[in-house]
JSON list of C-alpha atoms in Angstrom, two decimals:
[
{"chain": "A", "resi": 1, "resn": "ARG", "atom": "CA", "xyz": [-85.86, 42.90, -79.93]},
{"chain": "A", "resi": 2, "resn": "ASN", "atom": "CA", "xyz": [-82.21, 42.63, -79.17]},
{"chain": "A", "resi": 3, "resn": "PRO", "atom": "CA", "xyz": [-80.01, 40.25, -81.36]},
{"chain": "A", "resi": 4, "resn": "PHE", "atom": "CA", "xyz": [-79.02, 36.97, -79.77]},
{"chain": "A", "resi": 5, "resn": "TRP", "atom": "CA", "xyz": [-75.33, 37.91, -79.49]},
{"chain": "A", "resi": 6, "resn": "THR", "atom": "CA", "xyz": [-76.45, 40.80, -77.16]},
{"chain": "A", "resi": 7, "resn": "LEU", "atom": "CA", "xyz": [-74.45, 40.19, -74.08]},
{"chain": "A", "resi": 8, "resn": "THR", "atom": "CA", "xyz": [-76.62, 40.67, -71.01]},
{"chain": "A", "resi": 9, "resn": "GLY", "atom": "CA", "xyz": [-74.44, 38.82, -68.67]},
{"chain": "A", "resi": 10, "resn": "ARG", "atom": "CA", "xyz": [-70.66, 38.00, -68.20]},
{"chain": "A", "resi": 11, "resn": "SER", "atom": "CA", "xyz": [-68.72, 35.22, -66.40]},
{"chain": "A", "resi": 12, "resn": "ASP", "atom": "CA", "xyz": [-65.90, 36.21, -64.04]},
{"chain": "A", "resi": 13, "resn": "ALA", "atom": "CA", "xyz": [-63.27, 35.22, -66.58]},
{"chain": "A", "resi": 14, "resn": "HIS", "atom": "CA", "xyz": [-64.98, 37.49, -69.19]},
{"chain": "A", "resi": 15, "resn": "GLN", "atom": "CA", "xyz": [-65.51, 40.58, -66.89]},
{"chain": "A", "resi": 16, "resn": "SER", "atom": "CA", "xyz": [-61.68, 40.11, -65.90]},
{"chain": "A", "resi": 17, "resn": "VAL", "atom": "CA", "xyz": [-60.61, 40.40, -69.47]},
{"chain": "A", "resi": 18, "resn": "LEU", "atom": "CA", "xyz": [-63.08, 43.10, -70.29]},
{"chain": "A", "resi": 19, "resn": "ASP", "atom": "CA", "xyz": [-61.92, 45.32, -67.23]},
{"chain": "A", "resi": 20, "resn": "THR", "atom": "CA", "xyz": [-58.49, 45.15, -68.66]},
{"chain": "A", "resi": 21, "resn": "LEU", "atom": "CA", "xyz": [-59.58, 46.05, -72.15]},
{"chain": "A", "resi": 22, "resn": "PHE", "atom": "CA", "xyz": [-61.43, 48.98, -70.90]},
{"chain": "A", "resi": 23, "resn": "ARG", "atom": "CA", "xyz": [-58.62, 50.27, -68.89]},
{"chain": "A", "resi": 24, "resn": "LEU", "atom": "CA", "xyz": [-56.35, 50.02, -71.75]},
{"chain": "A", "resi": 25, "resn": "ASP", "atom": "CA", "xyz": [-58.80, 51.95, -74.02]},
{"chain": "A", "resi": 26, "resn": "LEU", "atom": "CA", "xyz": [-58.26, 49.06, -76.34]},
{"chain": "A", "resi": 27, "resn": "ASP", "atom": "CA", "xyz": [-60.71, 48.71, -79.20]},
{"chain": "A", "resi": 28, "resn": "PHE", "atom": "CA", "xyz": [-60.58, 48.01, -82.91]},
{"chain": "A", "resi": 29, "resn": "ALA", "atom": "CA", "xyz": [-58.60, 50.34, -84.92]},
{"chain": "A", "resi": 30, "resn": "ASP", "atom": "CA", "xyz": [-59.57, 52.40, -87.97]},
{"chain": "A", "resi": 31, "resn": "VAL", "atom": "CA", "xyz": [-56.29, 52.46, -89.56]},
{"chain": "A", "resi": 32, "resn": "GLY", "atom": "CA", "xyz": [-55.17, 48.86, -89.60]},
{"chain": "A", "resi": 33, "resn": "PRO", "atom": "CA", "xyz": [-55.71, 45.55, -87.69]},
{"chain": "A", "resi": 34, "resn": "LEU", "atom": "CA", "xyz": [-54.90, 44.63, -84.20]},
{"chain": "A", "resi": 35, "resn": "VAL", "atom": "CA", "xyz": [-52.16, 41.77, -84.08]},
{"chain": "A", "resi": 36, "resn": "PHE", "atom": "CA", "xyz": [-52.13, 40.06, -80.79]},
{"chain": "A", "resi": 37, "resn": "ILE", "atom": "CA", "xyz": [-48.80, 38.69, -80.03]},
{"chain": "A", "resi": 38, "resn": "GLY", "atom": "CA", "xyz": [-48.30, 35.73, -77.68]},
{"chain": "A", "resi": 39, "resn": "GLN", "atom": "CA", "xyz": [-49.06, 32.18, -77.12]},
{"chain": "A", "resi": 40, "resn": "GLN", "atom": "CA", "xyz": [-52.52, 31.26, -78.31]},
{"chain": "A", "resi": 41, "resn": "GLN", "atom": "CA", "xyz": [-54.26, 30.17, -75.02]},
{"chain": "A", "resi": 42, "resn": "HIS", "atom": "CA", "xyz": [-53.39, 33.75, -73.67]},
{"chain": "A", "resi": 43, "resn": "VAL", "atom": "CA", "xyz": [-54.40, 35.63, -76.87]},
{"chain": "A", "resi": 44, "resn": "LEU", "atom": "CA", "xyz": [-57.78, 34.08, -77.88]},
{"chain": "A", "resi": 45, "resn": "ARG", "atom": "CA", "xyz": [-59.68, 35.16, -74.95]},
{"chain": "A", "resi": 46, "resn": "PRO", "atom": "CA", "xyz": [-59.12, 38.87, -75.22]},
{"chain": "A", "resi": 47, "resn": "ALA", "atom": "CA", "xyz": [-59.53, 38.83, -79.07]},
{"chain": "A", "resi": 48, "resn": "LEU", "atom": "CA", "xyz": [-62.75, 36.90, -78.85]},
{"chain": "A", "resi": 49, "resn": "ILE", "atom": "CA", "xyz": [-64.19, 39.29, -76.07]},
{"chain": "A", "resi": 50, "resn": "LEU", "atom": "CA", "xyz": [-63.14, 42.25, -78.10]},
{"chain": "A", "resi": 51, "resn": "LEU", "atom": "CA", "xyz": [-65.07, 41.03, -81.09]},
{"chain": "A", "resi": 52, "resn": "LEU", "atom": "CA", "xyz": [-68.26, 39.91, -79.09]},
{"chain": "A", "resi": 53, "resn": "GLU", "atom": "CA", "xyz": [-68.36, 43.17, -77.17]},
{"chain": "A", "resi": 54, "resn": "ARG", "atom": "CA", "xyz": [-68.17, 45.22, -80.21]},
{"chain": "A", "resi": 55, "resn": "MET", "atom": "CA", "xyz": [-70.93, 43.30, -81.76]},
{"chain": "A", "resi": 56, "resn": "SER", "atom": "CA", "xyz": [-73.09, 43.50, -78.87]},
{"chain": "A", "resi": 57, "resn": "ALA", "atom": "CA", "xyz": [-72.44, 47.40, -78.39]},
{"chain": "A", "resi": 58, "resn": "MET", "atom": "CA", "xyz": [-73.21, 47.94, -82.38]},
{"chain": "A", "resi": 59, "resn": "ALA", "atom": "CA", "xyz": [-76.15, 45.35, -82.40]},
{"chain": "A", "resi": 60, "resn": "ARG", "atom": "CA", "xyz": [-74.51, 44.24, -85.85]},
{"chain": "A", "resi": 61, "resn": "PRO", "atom": "CA", "xyz": [-73.05, 40.94, -86.91]},
{"chain": "A", "resi": 62, "resn": "GLY", "atom": "CA", "xyz": [-69.44, 40.13, -86.98]},
{"chain": "A", "resi": 63, "resn": "LEU", "atom": "CA", "xyz": [-67.25, 37.64, -88.58]},
{"chain": "A", "resi": 64, "resn": "ILE", "atom": "CA", "xyz": [-64.82, 34.87, -87.23]},
{"chain": "A", "resi": 65, "resn": "LEU", "atom": "CA", "xyz": [-62.40, 33.48, -90.07]},
{"chain": "A", "resi": 66, "resn": "ILE", "atom": "CA", "xyz": [-60.51, 30.40, -88.78]},
{"chain": "A", "resi": 67, "resn": "GLU", "atom": "CA", "xyz": [-57.57, 28.79, -90.89]},
{"chain": "A", "resi": 68, "resn": "SER", "atom": "CA", "xyz": [-57.37, 25.33, -89.30]},
{"chain": "A", "resi": 69, "resn": "THR", "atom": "CA", "xyz": [-57.11, 21.54, -89.93]},
{"chain": "A", "resi": 70, "resn": "ALA", "atom": "CA", "xyz": [-59.90, 20.95, -87.37]},
{"chain": "A", "resi": 71, "resn": "ALA", "atom": "CA", "xyz": [-62.88, 18.88, -88.52]},
{"chain": "A", "resi": 72, "resn": "ALA", "atom": "CA", "xyz": [-65.42, 21.26, -86.94]},
{"chain": "A", "resi": 73, "resn": "ILE", "atom": "CA", "xyz": [-65.72, 24.63, -85.28]},
{"chain": "A", "resi": 74, "resn": "GLN", "atom": "CA", "xyz": [-66.28, 22.73, -82.00]},
{"chain": "A", "resi": 75, "resn": "ASP", "atom": "CA", "xyz": [-62.83, 21.28, -82.33]},
{"chain": "A", "resi": 76, "resn": "THR", "atom": "CA", "xyz": [-61.01, 24.68, -82.58]},
{"chain": "A", "resi": 77, "resn": "ALA", "atom": "CA", "xyz": [-58.98, 26.22, -79.84]},
{"chain": "A", "resi": 78, "resn": "LEU", "atom": "CA", "xyz": [-61.27, 29.29, -80.32]},
{"chain": "A", "resi": 79, "resn": "PHE", "atom": "CA", "xyz": [-64.55, 27.30, -79.41]},
{"chain": "A", "resi": 80, "resn": "LYS", "atom": "CA", "xyz": [-62.66, 25.96, -76.52]},
{"chain": "A", "resi": 81, "resn": "ALA", "atom": "CA", "xyz": [-61.86, 29.53, -75.24]},
{"chain": "A", "resi": 82, "resn": "ALA", "atom": "CA", "xyz": [-65.40, 30.47, -75.86]},
{"chain": "A", "resi": 83, "resn": "THR", "atom": "CA", "xyz": [-66.55, 27.58, -73.52]},
{"chain": "A", "resi": 84, "resn": "GLU", "atom": "CA", "xyz": [-64.31, 28.54, -70.90]},
{"chain": "A", "resi": 85, "resn": "LEU", "atom": "CA", "xyz": [-65.72, 32.03, -71.11]},
{"chain": "A", "resi": 86, "resn": "GLU", "atom": "CA", "xyz": [-69.37, 30.57, -71.21]},
{"chain": "A", "resi": 87, "resn": "LEU", "atom": "CA", "xyz": [-69.69, 32.04, -74.90]},
{"chain": "A", "resi": 88, "resn": "HIS", "atom": "CA", "xyz": [-70.04, 29.14, -76.73]},
{"chain": "A", "resi": 89, "resn": "GLU", "atom": "CA", "xyz": [-73.86, 29.11, -76.67]},
{"chain": "A", "resi": 90, "resn": "THR", "atom": "CA", "xyz": [-73.44, 32.57, -78.65]},
{"chain": "A", "resi": 91, "resn": "LEU", "atom": "CA", "xyz": [-70.98, 31.15, -81.09]},
{"chain": "A", "resi": 92, "resn": "MET", "atom": "CA", "xyz": [-73.40, 28.27, -81.76]},
{"chain": "A", "resi": 93, "resn": "GLY", "atom": "CA", "xyz": [-75.82, 30.78, -83.04]},
{"chain": "A", "resi": 94, "resn": "PHE", "atom": "CA", "xyz": [-73.27, 31.94, -85.82]},
{"chain": "A", "resi": 95, "resn": "ARG", "atom": "CA", "xyz": [-73.89, 30.79, -89.34]},
{"chain": "A", "resi": 96, "resn": "ALA", "atom": "CA", "xyz": [-71.10, 28.21, -89.61]},
{"chain": "A", "resi": 97, "resn": "LEU", "atom": "CA", "xyz": [-69.59, 27.12, -93.01]},
{"chain": "A", "resi": 98, "resn": "ASP", "atom": "CA", "xyz": [-66.53, 24.76, -93.76]},
{"chain": "A", "resi": 99, "resn": "LEU", "atom": "CA", "xyz": [-65.26, 26.46, -96.96]},
{"chain": "A", "resi": 100, "resn": "ARG", "atom": "CA", "xyz": [-62.86, 23.40, -97.45]},
{"chain": "A", "resi": 101, "resn": "GLU", "atom": "CA", "xyz": [-65.67, 21.27, -98.40]},
{"chain": "A", "resi": 102, "resn": "HIS", "atom": "CA", "xyz": [-65.82, 20.46, -102.16]},
{"chain": "A", "resi": 103, "resn": "ASN", "atom": "CA", "xyz": [-69.57, 21.23, -102.41]},
{"chain": "A", "resi": 104, "resn": "LEU", "atom": "CA", "xyz": [-71.38, 24.03, -100.16]},
{"chain": "A", "resi": 105, "resn": "PRO", "atom": "CA", "xyz": [-74.69, 23.75, -99.19]},
{"chain": "A", "resi": 106, "resn": "VAL", "atom": "CA", "xyz": [-75.35, 27.48, -100.12]},
{"chain": "A", "resi": 107, "resn": "ASP", "atom": "CA", "xyz": [-74.30, 29.72, -102.94]},
{"chain": "A", "resi": 108, "resn": "LEU", "atom": "CA", "xyz": [-71.91, 32.23, -101.41]},
{"chain": "A", "resi": 109, "resn": "ALA", "atom": "CA", "xyz": [-73.19, 34.92, -103.87]},
{"chain": "A", "resi": 110, "resn": "ASP", "atom": "CA", "xyz": [-76.60, 34.41, -102.23]},
{"chain": "A", "resi": 111, "resn": "CYS", "atom": "CA", "xyz": [-75.25, 34.90, -98.62]},
{"chain": "A", "resi": 112, "resn": "ALA", "atom": "CA", "xyz": [-74.53, 38.62, -98.75]},
{"chain": "A", "resi": 113, "resn": "LEU", "atom": "CA", "xyz": [-78.02, 39.39, -97.60]},
{"chain": "A", "resi": 114, "resn": "GLU", "atom": "CA", "xyz": [-77.87, 36.97, -94.78]},
{"chain": "A", "resi": 115, "resn": "SER", "atom": "CA", "xyz": [-74.57, 38.43, -93.40]},
{"chain": "A", "resi": 116, "resn": "ARG", "atom": "CA", "xyz": [-76.45, 41.62, -92.97]},
{"chain": "A", "resi": 117, "resn": "TRP", "atom": "CA", "xyz": [-78.21, 40.19, -89.86]},
{"chain": "A", "resi": 118, "resn": "ARG", "atom": "CA", "xyz": [-76.38, 37.19, -88.90]},
{"chain": "A", "resi": 119, "resn": "PRO", "atom": "CA", "xyz": [-72.66, 36.82, -87.69]},
{"chain": "A", "resi": 120, "resn": "TRP", "atom": "CA", "xyz": [-70.58, 34.04, -89.57]},
{"chain": "A", "resi": 121, "resn": "VAL", "atom": "CA", "xyz": [-67.76, 31.81, -88.56]},
{"chain": "A", "resi": 122, "resn": "VAL", "atom": "CA", "xyz": [-66.07, 29.83, -91.26]},
{"chain": "A", "resi": 123, "resn": "LEU", "atom": "CA", "xyz": [-63.19, 27.35, -91.61]},
{"chain": "A", "resi": 124, "resn": "PHE", "atom": "CA", "xyz": [-60.70, 27.35, -94.23]},
{"chain": "A", "resi": 125, "resn": "SER", "atom": "CA", "xyz": [-57.24, 26.03, -95.05]},
{"chain": "A", "resi": 126, "resn": "ARG", "atom": "CA", "xyz": [-54.01, 27.69, -96.25]},
{"chain": "A", "resi": 127, "resn": "ASP", "atom": "CA", "xyz": [-53.39, 24.40, -98.17]},
{"chain": "A", "resi": 128, "resn": "ASP", "atom": "CA", "xyz": [-56.50, 24.96, -99.95]},
{"chain": "A", "resi": 129, "resn": "PRO", "atom": "CA", "xyz": [-56.40, 27.88, -102.21]},
{"chain": "A", "resi": 130, "resn": "VAL", "atom": "CA", "xyz": [-60.15, 27.56, -103.21]},
{"chain": "A", "resi": 131, "resn": "SER", "atom": "CA", "xyz": [-61.20, 27.61, -99.63]},
{"chain": "A", "resi": 132, "resn": "GLU", "atom": "CA", "xyz": [-59.05, 30.67, -99.07]},
{"chain": "A", "resi": 133, "resn": "GLN", "atom": "CA", "xyz": [-60.61, 32.28, -102.06]},
{"chain": "A", "resi": 134, "resn": "ARG", "atom": "CA", "xyz": [-63.91, 31.47, -100.78]},
{"chain": "A", "resi": 135, "resn": "ALA", "atom": "CA", "xyz": [-63.02, 33.09, -97.23]},
{"chain": "A", "resi": 136, "resn": "GLY", "atom": "CA", "xyz": [-62.29, 36.09, -99.34]},
{"chain": "A", "resi": 137, "resn": "ILE", "atom": "CA", "xyz": [-65.65, 36.47, -100.76]},
{"chain": "A", "resi": 138, "resn": "VAL", "atom": "CA", "xyz": [-67.36, 36.13, -97.12]},
{"chain": "A", "resi": 139, "resn": "HIS", "atom": "CA", "xyz": [-64.82, 38.56, -95.86]},
{"chain": "A", "resi": 140, "resn": "SER", "atom": "CA", "xyz": [-65.72, 40.95, -98.50]},
{"chain": "A", "resi": 141, "resn": "TYR", "atom": "CA", "xyz": [-69.51, 41.07, -97.26]},
{"chain": "A", "resi": 142, "resn": "PHE", "atom": "CA", "xyz": [-68.43, 42.24, -93.77]},
{"chain": "A", "resi": 143, "resn": "ALA", "atom": "CA", "xyz": [-65.24, 44.33, -94.52]},
{"chain": "A", "resi": 144, "resn": "ALA", "atom": "CA", "xyz": [-66.84, 46.68, -97.08]},
{"chain": "A", "resi": 145, "resn": "ARG", "atom": "CA", "xyz": [-69.79, 47.50, -95.08]},
{"chain": "A", "resi": 146, "resn": "ALA", "atom": "CA", "xyz": [-70.22, 50.57, -93.05]},
{"chain": "A", "resi": 147, "resn": "THR", "atom": "CA", "xyz": [-72.95, 51.25, -90.39]},
{"chain": "A", "resi": 148, "resn": "ASP", "atom": "CA", "xyz": [-74.01, 54.06, -88.40]},
{"chain": "A", "resi": 149, "resn": "HIS", "atom": "CA", "xyz": [-71.83, 52.64, -85.66]},
{"chain": "A", "resi": 150, "resn": "GLY", "atom": "CA", "xyz": [-68.79, 52.12, -87.85]},
{"chain": "A", "resi": 151, "resn": "ARG", "atom": "CA", "xyz": [-67.56, 49.21, -89.73]},
{"chain": "A", "resi": 152, "resn": "LEU", "atom": "CA", "xyz": [-68.30, 45.42, -88.84]},
{"chain": "A", "resi": 153, "resn": "PRO", "atom": "CA", "xyz": [-65.82, 43.96, -86.48]},
{"chain": "A", "resi": 154, "resn": "ILE", "atom": "CA", "xyz": [-63.80, 40.68, -87.74]},
{"chain": "A", "resi": 155, "resn": "LEU", "atom": "CA", "xyz": [-61.66, 38.19, -85.94]},
{"chain": "A", "resi": 156, "resn": "TYR", "atom": "CA", "xyz": [-59.17, 36.20, -87.96]},
{"chain": "A", "resi": 157, "resn": "VAL", "atom": "CA", "xyz": [-57.55, 33.08, -86.35]},
{"chain": "A", "resi": 158, "resn": "SER", "atom": "CA", "xyz": [-54.84, 30.80, -87.61]},
{"chain": "A", "resi": 159, "resn": "GLU", "atom": "CA", "xyz": [-54.52, 27.62, -85.61]},
{"chain": "A", "resi": 160, "resn": "ASN", "atom": "CA", "xyz": [-51.83, 25.93, -87.93]},
{"chain": "A", "resi": 161, "resn": "THR", "atom": "CA", "xyz": [-47.96, 26.34, -87.21]},
{"chain": "A", "resi": 162, "resn": "GLY", "atom": "CA", "xyz": [-46.35, 28.99, -88.60]},
{"chain": "A", "resi": 163, "resn": "ALA", "atom": "CA", "xyz": [-47.95, 32.38, -88.46]},
{"chain": "A", "resi": 164, "resn": "HIS", "atom": "CA", "xyz": [-50.11, 32.76, -91.58]},
{"chain": "A", "resi": 165, "resn": "VAL", "atom": "CA", "xyz": [-52.19, 35.51, -93.25]},
{"chain": "A", "resi": 166, "resn": "PRO", "atom": "CA", "xyz": [-54.22, 35.28, -96.24]},
{"chain": "A", "resi": 167, "resn": "ASN", "atom": "CA", "xyz": [-52.94, 35.60, -99.44]},
{"chain": "A", "resi": 168, "resn": "ALA", "atom": "CA", "xyz": [-56.34, 35.88, -101.41]},
{"chain": "A", "resi": 169, "resn": "PHE", "atom": "CA", "xyz": [-57.61, 39.03, -99.43]},
{"chain": "A", "resi": 170, "resn": "ARG", "atom": "CA", "xyz": [-56.32, 41.68, -97.14]},
{"chain": "A", "resi": 171, "resn": "LEU", "atom": "CA", "xyz": [-56.85, 42.23, -93.47]},
{"chain": "A", "resi": 172, "resn": "GLU", "atom": "CA", "xyz": [-57.44, 45.88, -92.54]},
{"chain": "A", "resi": 173, "resn": "GLY", "atom": "CA", "xyz": [-59.18, 47.93, -89.96]},
{"chain": "A", "resi": 174, "resn": "HIS", "atom": "CA", "xyz": [-61.62, 46.87, -87.49]},
{"chain": "A", "resi": 175, "resn": "THR", "atom": "CA", "xyz": [-59.87, 43.30, -87.61]},
{"chain": "A", "resi": 176, "resn": "ALA", "atom": "CA", "xyz": [-58.26, 41.30, -84.72]},
{"chain": "A", "resi": 177, "resn": "ILE", "atom": "CA", "xyz": [-55.57, 38.92, -85.97]},
{"chain": "A", "resi": 178, "resn": "VAL", "atom": "CA", "xyz": [-54.63, 35.81, -83.77]},
{"chain": "A", "resi": 179, "resn": "ASN", "atom": "CA", "xyz": [-52.13, 33.59, -85.67]},
{"chain": "A", "resi": 180, "resn": "GLY", "atom": "CA", "xyz": [-49.32, 32.51, -83.44]},
{"chain": "A", "resi": 181, "resn": "LEU", "atom": "CA", "xyz": [-46.91, 35.48, -83.66]},
{"chain": "A", "resi": 182, "resn": "ALA", "atom": "CA", "xyz": [-44.28, 35.39, -81.18]},
{"chain": "A", "resi": 183, "resn": "GLU", "atom": "CA", "xyz": [-43.14, 38.78, -81.97]},
{"chain": "A", "resi": 184, "resn": "PHE", "atom": "CA", "xyz": [-44.22, 41.73, -84.17]},
{"chain": "A", "resi": 185, "resn": "PRO", "atom": "CA", "xyz": [-43.25, 41.35, -87.53]},
{"chain": "A", "resi": 186, "resn": "GLN", "atom": "CA", "xyz": [-39.98, 42.71, -89.05]},
{"chain": "A", "resi": 187, "resn": "GLN", "atom": "CA", "xyz": [-39.96, 45.46, -91.78]},
{"chain": "A", "resi": 188, "resn": "ASP", "atom": "CA", "xyz": [-39.44, 42.84, -94.42]},
{"chain": "A", "resi": 189, "resn": "VAL", "atom": "CA", "xyz": [-42.61, 40.82, -93.39]},
{"chain": "A", "resi": 190, "resn": "PHE", "atom": "CA", "xyz": [-44.40, 44.39, -93.77]},
{"chain": "A", "resi": 191, "resn": "ALA", "atom": "CA", "xyz": [-43.19, 44.81, -97.29]},
{"chain": "A", "resi": 192, "resn": "ALA", "atom": "CA", "xyz": [-44.31, 41.18, -98.08]},
{"chain": "A", "resi": 193, "resn": "ASN", "atom": "CA", "xyz": [-47.83, 41.17, -96.81]},
{"chain": "A", "resi": 194, "resn": "ASP", "atom": "CA", "xyz": [-50.17, 44.29, -97.03]},
{"chain": "A", "resi": 195, "resn": "SER", "atom": "CA", "xyz": [-52.15, 42.86, -94.03]},
{"chain": "A", "resi": 196, "resn": "TYR", "atom": "CA", "xyz": [-49.27, 43.94, -91.64]},
{"chain": "A", "resi": 197, "resn": "ALA", "atom": "CA", "xyz": [-48.75, 47.22, -93.37]},
{"chain": "A", "resi": 198, "resn": "HIS", "atom": "CA", "xyz": [-50.76, 49.48, -90.79]},
{"chain": "A", "resi": 199, "resn": "ALA", "atom": "CA", "xyz": [-51.06, 46.72, -87.88]},
{"chain": "A", "resi": 200, "resn": "VAL", "atom": "CA", "xyz": [-51.24, 47.63, -84.37]},
{"chain": "A", "resi": 201, "resn": "LYS", "atom": "CA", "xyz": [-49.51, 45.64, -81.73]},
{"chain": "A", "resi": 202, "resn": "VAL", "atom": "CA", "xyz": [-51.38, 44.07, -78.68]},
{"chain": "A", "resi": 203, "resn": "LEU", "atom": "CA", "xyz": [-49.07, 41.65, -76.24]},
{"chain": "A", "resi": 204, "resn": "SER", "atom": "CA", "xyz": [-50.90, 39.30, -74.12]},
{"chain": "A", "resi": 205, "resn": "THR", "atom": "CA", "xyz": [-49.75, 36.78, -71.68]},
{"chain": "A", "resi": 206, "resn": "GLU", "atom": "CA", "xyz": [-51.34, 34.78, -68.98]},
{"chain": "A", "resi": 207, "resn": "ALA", "atom": "CA", "xyz": [-51.21, 37.65, -66.34]},
{"chain": "A", "resi": 208, "resn": "ASP", "atom": "CA", "xyz": [-51.65, 40.84, -68.46]},
{"chain": "A", "resi": 209, "resn": "LEU", "atom": "CA", "xyz": [-52.20, 42.80, -71.55]},
{"chain": "A", "resi": 210, "resn": "GLN", "atom": "CA", "xyz": [-49.85, 45.34, -72.87]},
{"chain": "A", "resi": 211, "resn": "PHE", "atom": "CA", "xyz": [-50.92, 48.05, -75.56]},
{"chain": "A", "resi": 212, "resn": "MET", "atom": "CA", "xyz": [-49.28, 51.31, -76.39]},
{"chain": "A", "resi": 213, "resn": "GLY", "atom": "CA", "xyz": [-46.86, 51.31, -73.75]},
{"chain": "A", "resi": 214, "resn": "SER", "atom": "CA", "xyz": [-49.21, 50.46, -70.86]},
{"chain": "A", "resi": 215, "resn": "LYS", "atom": "CA", "xyz": [-49.74, 47.17, -69.04]},
{"chain": "A", "resi": 216, "resn": "VAL", "atom": "CA", "xyz": [-52.72, 46.18, -67.06]},
{"chain": "A", "resi": 217, "resn": "PRO", "atom": "CA", "xyz": [-52.93, 42.80, -65.22]},
{"chain": "A", "resi": 218, "resn": "PHE", "atom": "CA", "xyz": [-56.12, 40.63, -65.47]},
{"chain": "A", "resi": 219, "resn": "ALA", "atom": "CA", "xyz": [-58.16, 41.00, -62.53]},
{"chain": "A", "resi": 220, "resn": "ARG", "atom": "CA", "xyz": [-57.77, 38.05, -59.99]},
{"chain": "A", "resi": 221, "resn": "ASP", "atom": "CA", "xyz": [-60.60, 37.10, -57.59]},
{"chain": "A", "resi": 222, "resn": "GLY", "atom": "CA", "xyz": [-62.96, 39.93, -58.87]},
{"chain": "A", "resi": 223, "resn": "HIS", "atom": "CA", "xyz": [-60.33, 42.58, -57.77]},
{"chain": "A", "resi": 224, "resn": "VAL", "atom": "CA", "xyz": [-59.24, 44.94, -60.54]},
{"chain": "A", "resi": 225, "resn": "PRO", "atom": "CA", "xyz": [-55.87, 46.70, -59.62]},
{"chain": "A", "resi": 226, "resn": "ALA", "atom": "CA", "xyz": [-55.69, 50.31, -59.58]},
{"chain": "A", "resi": 227, "resn": "LEU", "atom": "CA", "xyz": [-53.85, 51.68, -62.98]},
{"chain": "A", "resi": 228, "resn": "LYS", "atom": "CA", "xyz": [-50.65, 53.48, -62.01]},
{"chain": "A", "resi": 229, "resn": "ARG", "atom": "CA", "xyz": [-50.49, 57.05, -63.53]}
]
């Protein structure tokens, strides 16, 4: 039996983004995280699709970390993007946990086993160090695990003002970062935060994606433009 996150159908909007990802040969990197540059509403779609497509292909769970002040997962910009892509029902199947709560309904130490068969989406806050440390624990369950198909995919989203990456843990390979960066970090930022040390840039606009010197527009009306060689 296939896991519930297996993608058996795709909306037109989803397929348009997927075609662009495919034509750019854009996938998670082993060496470091993919850092998506651009406005949040333009960046969330390709990053989310990248995660779910990788999960579907691997038949293995992934992790979504959301640094936010939203009261619930359903109030986040990521969930809005998932709804627009008709992927919200898949997201509802994830184990959701608000790490900002003083008391949690589960012991995080007991959740390592569940993370082997179920994807997770967690909320935490940069203003709550305990929640960020908890996010680091959940992150470790996914980041350290290798499978026959490679490492598990992780999506980190920061919805608050100011590009933030966690201080309590490091974002590495097989991770997509969406945190409001308007441009790629300068060298002094690299030196100050290990999460950017081996980062790979992806530029996303409303019209196209740019990666490794190639720019491919999103399909319009189901038509995928020919890639210029």
